[in-house]
XYZ file of C-alpha atoms in Angstrom:
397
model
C 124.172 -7.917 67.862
C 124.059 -4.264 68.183
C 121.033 -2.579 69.487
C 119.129 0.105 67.203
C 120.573 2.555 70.159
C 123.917 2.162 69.365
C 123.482 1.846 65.410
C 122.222 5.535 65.844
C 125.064 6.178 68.165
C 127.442 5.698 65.306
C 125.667 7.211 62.849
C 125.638 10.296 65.070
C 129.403 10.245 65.863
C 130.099 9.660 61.640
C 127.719 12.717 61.035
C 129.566 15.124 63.615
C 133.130 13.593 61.993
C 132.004 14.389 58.843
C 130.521 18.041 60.046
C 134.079 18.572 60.985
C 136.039 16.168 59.083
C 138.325 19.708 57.327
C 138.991 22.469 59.713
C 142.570 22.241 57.785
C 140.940 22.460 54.632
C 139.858 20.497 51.854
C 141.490 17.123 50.948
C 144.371 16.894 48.278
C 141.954 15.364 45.671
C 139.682 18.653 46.343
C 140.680 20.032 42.954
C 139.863 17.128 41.190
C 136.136 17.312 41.865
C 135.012 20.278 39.752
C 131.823 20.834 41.847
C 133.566 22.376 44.527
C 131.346 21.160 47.158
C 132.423 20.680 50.238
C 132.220 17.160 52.584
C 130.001 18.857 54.957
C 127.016 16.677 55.412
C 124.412 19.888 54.212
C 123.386 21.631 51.752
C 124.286 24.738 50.041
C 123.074 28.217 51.110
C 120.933 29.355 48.001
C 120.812 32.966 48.575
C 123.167 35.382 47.278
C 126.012 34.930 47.975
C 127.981 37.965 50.525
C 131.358 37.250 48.903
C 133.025 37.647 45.513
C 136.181 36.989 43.966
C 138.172 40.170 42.811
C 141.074 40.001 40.226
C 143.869 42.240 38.845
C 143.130 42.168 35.517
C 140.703 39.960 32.796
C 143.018 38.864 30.814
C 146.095 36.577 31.010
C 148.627 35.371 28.334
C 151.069 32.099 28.901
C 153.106 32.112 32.093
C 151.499 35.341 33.234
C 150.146 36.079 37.279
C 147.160 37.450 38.449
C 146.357 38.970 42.233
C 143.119 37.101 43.637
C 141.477 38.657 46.376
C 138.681 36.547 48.557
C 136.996 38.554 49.944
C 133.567 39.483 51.480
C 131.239 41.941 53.794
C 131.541 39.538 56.443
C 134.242 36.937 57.282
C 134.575 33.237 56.406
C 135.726 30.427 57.812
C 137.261 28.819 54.911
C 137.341 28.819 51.271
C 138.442 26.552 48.175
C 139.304 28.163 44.891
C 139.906 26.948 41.265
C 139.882 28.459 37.592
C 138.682 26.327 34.986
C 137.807 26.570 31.121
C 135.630 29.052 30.568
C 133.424 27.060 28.199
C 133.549 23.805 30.580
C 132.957 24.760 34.304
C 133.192 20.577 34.885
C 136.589 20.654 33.317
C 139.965 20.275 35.368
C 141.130 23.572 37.236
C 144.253 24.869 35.294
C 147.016 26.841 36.518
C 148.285 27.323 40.144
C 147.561 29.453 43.195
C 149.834 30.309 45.820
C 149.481 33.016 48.995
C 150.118 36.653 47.321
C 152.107 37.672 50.286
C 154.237 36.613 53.429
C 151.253 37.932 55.525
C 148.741 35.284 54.162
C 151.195 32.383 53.886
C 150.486 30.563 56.824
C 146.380 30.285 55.784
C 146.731 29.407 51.788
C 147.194 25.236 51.552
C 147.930 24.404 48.046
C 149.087 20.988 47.765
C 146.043 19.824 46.148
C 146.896 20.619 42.100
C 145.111 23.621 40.480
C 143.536 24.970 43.119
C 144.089 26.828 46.538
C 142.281 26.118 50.211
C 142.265 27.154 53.624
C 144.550 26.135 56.624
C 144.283 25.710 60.011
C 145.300 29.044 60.912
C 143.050 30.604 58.577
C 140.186 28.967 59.852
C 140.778 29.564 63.672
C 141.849 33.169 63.388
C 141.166 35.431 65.688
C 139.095 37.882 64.495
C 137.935 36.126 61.658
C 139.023 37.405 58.190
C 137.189 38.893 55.423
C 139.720 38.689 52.390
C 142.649 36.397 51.148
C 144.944 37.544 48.740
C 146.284 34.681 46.391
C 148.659 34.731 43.323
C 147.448 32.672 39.917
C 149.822 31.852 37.536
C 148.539 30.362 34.238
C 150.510 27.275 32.656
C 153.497 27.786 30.223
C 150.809 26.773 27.406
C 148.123 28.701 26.682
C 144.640 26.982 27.742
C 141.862 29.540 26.077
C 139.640 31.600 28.452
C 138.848 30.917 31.923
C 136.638 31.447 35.142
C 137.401 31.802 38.970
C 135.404 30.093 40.858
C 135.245 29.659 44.720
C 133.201 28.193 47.493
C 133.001 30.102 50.732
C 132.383 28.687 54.154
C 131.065 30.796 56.699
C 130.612 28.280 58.947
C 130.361 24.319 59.042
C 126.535 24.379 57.828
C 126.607 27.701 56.474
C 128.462 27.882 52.823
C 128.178 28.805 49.393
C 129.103 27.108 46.497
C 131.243 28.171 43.084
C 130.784 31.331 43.063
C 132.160 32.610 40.080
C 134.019 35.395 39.292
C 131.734 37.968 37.183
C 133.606 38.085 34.053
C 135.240 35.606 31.974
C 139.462 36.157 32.000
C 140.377 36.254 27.987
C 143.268 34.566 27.565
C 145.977 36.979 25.006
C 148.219 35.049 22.769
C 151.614 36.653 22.814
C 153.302 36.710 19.434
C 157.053 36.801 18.644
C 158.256 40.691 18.180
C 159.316 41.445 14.791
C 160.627 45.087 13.209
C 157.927 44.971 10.332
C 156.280 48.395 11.541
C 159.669 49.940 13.227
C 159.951 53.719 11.846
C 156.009 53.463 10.880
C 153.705 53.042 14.480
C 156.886 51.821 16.740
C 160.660 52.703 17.663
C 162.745 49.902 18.019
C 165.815 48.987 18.907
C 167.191 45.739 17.736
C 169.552 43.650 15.323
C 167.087 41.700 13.109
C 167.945 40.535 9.554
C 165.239 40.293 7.138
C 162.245 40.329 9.440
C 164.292 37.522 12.056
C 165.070 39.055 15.307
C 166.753 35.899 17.417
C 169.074 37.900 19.576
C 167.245 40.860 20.888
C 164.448 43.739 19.993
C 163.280 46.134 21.950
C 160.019 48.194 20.956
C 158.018 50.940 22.014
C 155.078 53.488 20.968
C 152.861 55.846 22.913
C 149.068 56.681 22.476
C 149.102 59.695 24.582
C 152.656 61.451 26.413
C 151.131 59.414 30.099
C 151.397 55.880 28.803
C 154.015 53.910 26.871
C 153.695 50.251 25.274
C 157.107 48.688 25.974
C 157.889 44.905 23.969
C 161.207 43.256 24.783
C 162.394 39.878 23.805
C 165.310 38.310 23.865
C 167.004 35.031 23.004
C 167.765 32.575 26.066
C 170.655 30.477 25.954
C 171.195 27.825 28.551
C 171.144 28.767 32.343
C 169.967 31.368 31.232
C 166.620 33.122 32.446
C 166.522 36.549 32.177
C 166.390 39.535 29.391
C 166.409 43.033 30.730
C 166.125 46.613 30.002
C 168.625 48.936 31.964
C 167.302 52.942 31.513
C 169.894 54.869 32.799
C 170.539 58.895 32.505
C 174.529 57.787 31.820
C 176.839 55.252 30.470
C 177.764 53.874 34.306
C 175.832 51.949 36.512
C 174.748 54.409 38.398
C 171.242 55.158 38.790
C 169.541 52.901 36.265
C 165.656 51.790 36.481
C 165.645 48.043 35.162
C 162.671 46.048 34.011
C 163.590 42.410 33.573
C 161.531 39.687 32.101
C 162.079 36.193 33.998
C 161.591 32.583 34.387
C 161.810 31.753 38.156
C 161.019 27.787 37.635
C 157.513 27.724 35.938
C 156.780 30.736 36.937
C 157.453 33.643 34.557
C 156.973 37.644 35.948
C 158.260 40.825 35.421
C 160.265 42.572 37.359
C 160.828 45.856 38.350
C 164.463 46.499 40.016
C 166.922 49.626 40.575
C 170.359 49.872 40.881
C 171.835 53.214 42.562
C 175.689 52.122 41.844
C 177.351 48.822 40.344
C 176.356 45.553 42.914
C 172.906 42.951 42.810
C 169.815 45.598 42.028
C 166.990 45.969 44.597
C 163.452 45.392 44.065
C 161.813 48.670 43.040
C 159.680 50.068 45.888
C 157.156 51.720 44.047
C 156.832 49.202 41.400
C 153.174 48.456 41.737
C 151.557 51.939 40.394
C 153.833 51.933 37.546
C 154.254 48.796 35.542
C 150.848 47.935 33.920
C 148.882 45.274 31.335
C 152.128 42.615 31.748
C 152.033 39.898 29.279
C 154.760 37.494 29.173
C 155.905 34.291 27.145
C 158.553 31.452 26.543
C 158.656 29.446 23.278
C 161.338 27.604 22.439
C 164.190 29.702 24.282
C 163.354 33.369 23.309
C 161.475 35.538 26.027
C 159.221 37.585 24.978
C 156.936 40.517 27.160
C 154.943 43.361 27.317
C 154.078 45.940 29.684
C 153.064 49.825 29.602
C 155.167 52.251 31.550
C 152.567 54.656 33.262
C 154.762 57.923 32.659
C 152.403 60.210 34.824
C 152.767 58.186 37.429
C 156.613 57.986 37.290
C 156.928 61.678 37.331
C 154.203 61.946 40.151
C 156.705 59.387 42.468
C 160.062 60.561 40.466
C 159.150 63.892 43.266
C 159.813 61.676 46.050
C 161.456 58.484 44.454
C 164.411 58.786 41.680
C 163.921 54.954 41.082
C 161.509 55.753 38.499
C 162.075 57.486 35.195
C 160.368 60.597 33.424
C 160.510 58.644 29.842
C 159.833 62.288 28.184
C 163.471 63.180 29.264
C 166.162 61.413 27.296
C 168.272 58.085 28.261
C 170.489 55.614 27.184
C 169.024 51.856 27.129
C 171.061 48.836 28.518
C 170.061 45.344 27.153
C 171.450 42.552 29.782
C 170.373 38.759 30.047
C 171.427 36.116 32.490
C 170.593 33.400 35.312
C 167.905 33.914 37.556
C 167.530 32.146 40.773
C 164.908 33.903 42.881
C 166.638 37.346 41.215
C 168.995 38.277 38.650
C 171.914 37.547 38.322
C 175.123 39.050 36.600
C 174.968 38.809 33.028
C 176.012 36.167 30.797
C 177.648 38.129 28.440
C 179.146 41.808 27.985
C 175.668 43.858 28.176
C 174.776 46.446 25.618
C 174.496 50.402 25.814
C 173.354 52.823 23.075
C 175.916 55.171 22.991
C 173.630 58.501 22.292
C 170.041 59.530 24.916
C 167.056 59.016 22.996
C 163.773 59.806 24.819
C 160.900 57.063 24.643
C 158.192 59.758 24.155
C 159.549 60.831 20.681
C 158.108 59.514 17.584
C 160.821 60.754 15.245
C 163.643 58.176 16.203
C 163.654 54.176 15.399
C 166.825 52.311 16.340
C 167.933 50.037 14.528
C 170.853 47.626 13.574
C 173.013 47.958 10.722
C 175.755 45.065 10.321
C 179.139 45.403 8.887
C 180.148 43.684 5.762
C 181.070 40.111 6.195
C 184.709 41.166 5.306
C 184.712 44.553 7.556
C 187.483 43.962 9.760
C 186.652 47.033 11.400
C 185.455 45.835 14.964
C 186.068 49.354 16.919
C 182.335 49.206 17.295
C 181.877 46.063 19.741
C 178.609 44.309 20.092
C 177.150 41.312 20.751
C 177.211 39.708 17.742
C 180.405 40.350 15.207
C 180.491 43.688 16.294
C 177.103 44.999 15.204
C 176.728 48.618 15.050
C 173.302 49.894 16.187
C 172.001 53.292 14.368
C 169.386 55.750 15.130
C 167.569 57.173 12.429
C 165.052 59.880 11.824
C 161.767 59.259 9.681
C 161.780 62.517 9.563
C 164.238 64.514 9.145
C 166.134 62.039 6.811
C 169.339 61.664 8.523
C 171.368 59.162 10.383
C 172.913 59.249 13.194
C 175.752 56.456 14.035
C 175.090 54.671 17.567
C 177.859 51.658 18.614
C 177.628 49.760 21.147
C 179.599 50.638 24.044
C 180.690 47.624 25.911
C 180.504 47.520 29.752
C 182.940 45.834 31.936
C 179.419 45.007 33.910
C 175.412 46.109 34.537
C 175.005 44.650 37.461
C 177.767 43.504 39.348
């Protein structure tokens, strides 16, 4: 029979196992207990808490990413981090986390579903660290408001709990683009009939000559995962900004690419200061997302860095879609070109489609769709000008 000696022998070794039982982070069912407390044997620190959770933006729409950044005035050890509803902070952690860059991908674990921990590496770094950056993306289908929460671990006795993040992330329903107010508050671009835009629209409209509000959508057929805008100061591929909007898996982002000739476009390398406010959907096979174009900016780099536009000076717009497998890839069809500059700063042009009677046998014009003509006309002035579509042997190949 064991003595009381060794009884407390065990007991000791148990309590030091559990004391140290995650250096590698929390288990794979962490994100199934919403209390977010960790297995350490002690209790929580109950003063304030020197770390916070910093985000990109408060709101989110379906499919959409936000930047998470841990961080703190002194460093941690570890960390666990979830979003859940915000009207249930017991309710299951939605969406998924993932390290926001190469540099941080060796300390983000996130095999354990809707939620992100530490690693090894994290934890033994040397010198500590005192911030993780982590990507969320939000689910496909839109789960109402949430909260970031995470629990910091300074060291094994020495943690705080859910913290949350300090305001609640509203969740923005993206609706399907239609021309209803095209020549009234917005330019467009498109070939809807009566009010039904499957194949393609593209909208803008500008509150002040800095900032524009920039709505594309596009109809995905299969293999398909991509719908892009090309801004280009010619008719070649030479030169052209592109913004695409993209499913990579069940992830879906906005891109921000440039192509200085015809071949595969590079990623844009001052694309973070300029592309703002991205919202982003997929509903049954039509793309849809929205983004402002910070024009200041763009001129401000445009000095150093032609891969950015000045959207006061005029340009013809490409519309492309395709496959996307980790980037885009050549279209799936002949892309599109207005054949006349407009400038995305003016408020006296709308584009829009005007379609050829069903016995026109007039097809000079091209187009996607039964040879569509596109035309641009003035609210204004009260005239029309004739835009076809110029067909391009290729956008980006």
């Amino acid at each position: 029979m064991a003595s009381w000696k060794d009884i407390g022998l065990l007991l000791l070794v148990l309590s030091i196992r559990q004391l140290h039982a995650t250096p590698d982070g929390a288990g794979d069912d962490a994100c199934t207990d919403s209390s977010m407390m960790p297995g350490h044997g002690v209790a929580t620190q109950t003063t304030e808490s020197p770390y916070g959770i910093e985000l990109s933006q408060d709101t989110y729409s379906d499919g959409e990413s936000i930047t998470v950044t841990l961080k703190g005035s002194q460093p941690f050890a570890g960390f666990l981090v979830m979003a859940l509803p915000a009207n249930d902070e017991d309710g299951e952690a939605v969406g998924s986390f993932m390290a926001a860059n190469e540099m941080d991908k060796d300390y983000v674990k996130t095999q354990c579903v809707g939620g992100a921990t530490h690693t090894l590496n994290f934890s033994s770094s040397d010198p500590q660290r005192d911030e993780i950056v982590l990507t969320w993306t939000a689910p496909n289908i839109g789960v109402g408001n949430i909260l970031f929460y995470a629990t910091f671990v300074q060291q094994t006795d020495t943690f705080w709990v859910k913290v949350p993040n300090e305001k609640v992330t509203q969740y923005v329903e993206i609706s399907e683009i239609d021309d209803k107010d095209c020549s009234t508050s917005s330019s467009c671009f498109h070939n809807c009939e009566e009010g039904e835009c499957d194949d393609f629209i593209l909208k803008w409209s500008n509150d002040s000559s800095s900032v524009i509000t920039i709505q594309l959508q596009g109809s995905l057929e299969d293999g398909e995962g991509y719908v892009a805008l090309g801004i280009s100061p010619g008719q070649t591929m030479d030169n052209v900004t592109i913004i695409a909007c993209a499913k990579d898996g069940d992830m879906l982002k906005v891109e921000n690419l440039y192509a200085e000739t015809y071949g595969e476009p590079v990623a844009n390398t001052e694309s973070v200061v300029d592309i703002d406010d991205v919202r982003i959907s997929m509903q049954d096979g039509t793309m849809t997302c929205q983004f402002k174009y910070n024009n200041t900016k763009a001129i401000q780099i445009q000095n150093e860095n032609t891969q950015w536009k000045d959207l006061s000076e005029e340009f013809y717009a490409f519309i492309a879609r395709g496959a996307y497998s980790g980037s885009i890839k050549q279209h799936t069809e002949t892309p599109m070109i207005s054949a006349q500059k407009f400038t995305f700063l003016s408020d006296e042009f709308v584009v829009e489609d005007i379609s050829p009677d069903d016995d026109d046998d007039d097809d000079s014009g091209g187009g996607p769709v039964g040879g569509e003509n596109a035309a641009v006309t003035s609210s204004r002035a009260g005239y029309l000008l004739t835009l076809t579509w110029v067909l391009l042997a290729s956008l980006f190949y």
